[in-house]
Amino acid sequence: MTATHVLDFPLPDVGEGLTEAEIVTWRVAVGDLVEINQPIVDIETAKAVVELPCPFSGRVSALLVAEGQVVPVGTPILSVEVSSPAEPLPHSESREAVLVGYGVAHGTTRRRRLTSRAAPRPSAPAPVVAGRPIAKPPVRLLARQLGIDLALVAPTGPHGDITRDDVQRAVTPLVEARPVRGERIPVRGVRRAMAEAMVRSMSTAPHVTEWLDVDVTGTVRLVDQMRDHAAFAGMKPTPLTVVAAAMIHAAKRTPIVNSSWIDLPDGSSEIEVYSHMNLGVAVASDRGLVVPNVRDAGSLSVSGLARALGELTQRARRGDLTPADSVEGTITVTNVGVFGVDGGTPILVPGEAVILATGRIVDRPWVSDGGLCVRPVMQLSLSFDHRIVDGAAGSTFLADVAAFLEAPPITLA
Amino acid sequence: MAETAIQLLTPEGTRVEHPDYPLEVSAEQLRTMYRDIAITRRMDVESTALQRTGELSLWCPTLGQEGVQVGAGHAMRPGDYGFTTYRESGIFHVRGVEADELLQLYRGNTHSSWDPQRVGLGLFTIVIGSHALHAVGYAMGIQRDGTDDAVLACFGDGATSTGDVHEAMVFAAAFSSPVVFLVQNNQWAISVPVERQSRVPIAQRALAYGMPGIRIDGNDVLAGLAVTRTLLDRAREGGGPALIEAITYRMGPHTTSDDPTRYRDESDYAHWDELDPLERLRRHLLLIGEADEVFFAAVEAECEELGEKVRGSIRGMPDPDPMLMFDAVYAEPHRDVEADRAQMGAYFTRLQESA
């Protein structure tokens, strides 16, 4: 009788980088005679169910892995007693495979029947992204279907993009029961529009704010004159009228403040400098903040401005404004002084380059011609989109507005 | 679809004449082609088994497509040049590529297999369709050399959806280059059926480029031989490029990593099994009395012997010397490569010393 020896068959990687497989069905039993290339076992990998051929001919001496067991590549699964001195298999323990067709990530084995279960995703800090939120079209569709505004979703994708999970997470808080600890105010209509506009503006335009205190003695005097003047009969001229005139005047020297940043579909950008000025006025209404604008304000006389601003604010307070009043503004003024404060860091109306906030007019100590005196003083706060307006242009505009208010170059006939 | 394609040998093994593609073929040549198909198929089975026992990292079966491949391989002249995909074992074999030469690539022992000049076949690209451009470039080179060689560019139905193949056809037609595009329409681009890729028969696209488009029965070795030879000769005589769409079927998976039962119906197999290229030629040889069971048994024995030989040579193949990677980067010595070689050599020496 010839000497026999036993050879083990280690589980091969049958699919380019697989790490394990399940033994599904043994086709041979201990004691069976097997031939080279005879199918001996069905295995299931992450990719497929395949049958393995026997690399030896001889008698099966052991099945080393039971059906249903999942074992790593390289695990001996079968022992065969061979009679001829067969050449042992040169086994490399973990050969790196080339990739053709569908690959499987190293170290993961997802079973077919488990593919619907989402793998946990490591959440990495995402870069802050300006502009349109980045999301793949199917994710955008999902967001649309779920009524989620992508601008309000925190991205966790590897490129700062919003993933499907991010959108789902944005829905969850609405669905999950959170204990009610106060009055719930639905966010819709004007309030929702405001919220979305503010988020859009802050997430796209880099804001810079500058401040300047102005002695508005000249403005106060002019407003008093206007109130007594025939041309302003039936109107209520206010310092805002003069501020509007000052902005129109100052924008003539610095036209870039009356402009808009435009992102083009090809990824490039342009700045559109307007030849007209639709002057928006931020108004607090019962339903929230609205910003109607005075059309082509630059073409109006001071009395025309006073009339238009008066009408606008009245209609706003009555709730008579239509959405058409609030579109296509090019520059905005907001009078926070009516609330008794001096200034702040106003947020741009999306698509505009500057916004001017005017504070309360209050008597303050003021130094004039080297002497201390008491003057009506107002603070101006100017925020601008630093992509469009640089510090020099913003400061020039602000200083020009201040100079106008200090000594309005307007003579009432 | 196959009914409208040119056929010179019916599935029953009967010879059919076609007015445009007359073919005279000797009994000796028929037996040679039978042997070529049988060997190609046996190597395919052995390669799959070698992959399944961990000896190869991957294999791309040719099963079912050997008819047109062997026919086209025989249609080429020695001086002609082929550019193929990875699923072309029939052409590899006919052109003289040895099985273990081919398989060392799939074992991960080399980045390239055979000597392209020796067999007149470019090394195949894994990137789908890119070699169609190489083929046209080579054909344009032939035009400039002024020889009467021609080029055969082989790819599948999936590759016809790539931009490279489109560009190749545009250039070939524009320059009237001596190249024949042989599309093996095996019905599946991995898991995408051909219906998803073309609204019209692929051969019909050729007309738009300005070249003839001919559909043939891809499981008919004689149609593959006659039509490819006629169109290669037309090309070498200045007639310009042409496209052959060979209707066939990928009987196996896309690769050993693929599981076709996930996406296609196994009932298709029976239909295509009836059209099998090897069985068809066997019936023909028996019908005309030019082969007997002794011949077929001898071929089978030869195949078994070859299978054993390849198995032995693959299992015994030593891992390559890692320093080989520096040898073929440039044709001539290069300073940076030499520096890398020296650094790697020193590293291996240190490893051995510390072991």
mmCIF file of N, CA and C in Angstrom, chain A residues 141-148 167-168 171 174:
data_model
loop_
_atom_site.group_PDB
_atom_site.id
_atom_site.type_symbol
_atom_site.label_atom_id
_atom_site.label_comp_id
_atom_site.label_asym_id
_atom_site.label_seq_id
_atom_site.Cartn_x
_atom_site.Cartn_y
_atom_site.Cartn_z
ATOM 1 N N LEU A 141 -34.927 65.310 -3.947
ATOM 2 C CA LEU A 141 -36.302 64.860 -4.168
ATOM 3 C C LEU A 141 -36.923 64.435 -2.844
ATOM 4 N N LEU A 142 -36.160 63.666 -2.071
ATOM 5 C CA LEU A 142 -36.661 63.207 -0.772
ATOM 6 C C LEU A 142 -37.014 64.403 0.110
ATOM 7 N N ALA A 143 -36.119 65.393 0.123
ATOM 8 C CA ALA A 143 -36.357 66.575 0.957
ATOM 9 C C ALA A 143 -37.625 67.289 0.518
ATOM 10 N N ARG A 144 -37.805 67.368 -0.819
ATOM 11 C CA ARG A 144 -38.996 68.030 -1.345
ATOM 12 C C ARG A 144 -40.250 67.266 -0.904
ATOM 13 N N GLN A 145 -40.158 65.935 -1.005
ATOM 14 C CA GLN A 145 -41.320 65.112 -0.654
ATOM 15 C C GLN A 145 -41.646 65.239 0.829
ATOM 16 N N LEU A 146 -40.619 65.390 1.648
ATOM 17 C CA LEU A 146 -40.845 65.461 3.089
ATOM 18 C C LEU A 146 -41.068 66.894 3.564
ATOM 19 N N GLY A 147 -40.968 67.847 2.637
ATOM 20 C CA GLY A 147 -41.158 69.247 3.003
ATOM 21 C C GLY A 147 -40.017 69.793 3.843
ATOM 22 N N ILE A 148 -38.809 69.274 3.603
ATOM 23 C CA ILE A 148 -37.648 69.728 4.380
ATOM 24 C C ILE A 148 -36.879 70.755 3.549
ATOM 25 N N VAL A 167 -31.396 64.182 5.931
ATOM 26 C CA VAL A 167 -32.766 64.621 5.678
ATOM 27 C C VAL A 167 -33.727 63.885 6.607
ATOM 28 N N GLN A 168 -33.495 62.575 6.742
ATOM 29 C CA GLN A 168 -34.362 61.784 7.633
ATOM 30 C C GLN A 168 -34.269 62.312 9.059
ATOM 31 N N VAL A 171 -36.309 65.247 9.745
ATOM 32 C CA VAL A 171 -37.743 64.977 9.894
ATOM 33 C C VAL A 171 -38.038 64.478 11.304
ATOM 34 N N LEU A 174 -39.670 66.345 14.169
ATOM 35 C CA LEU A 174 -41.081 66.661 13.998
ATOM 36 C C LEU A 174 -41.939 65.468 14.386
#
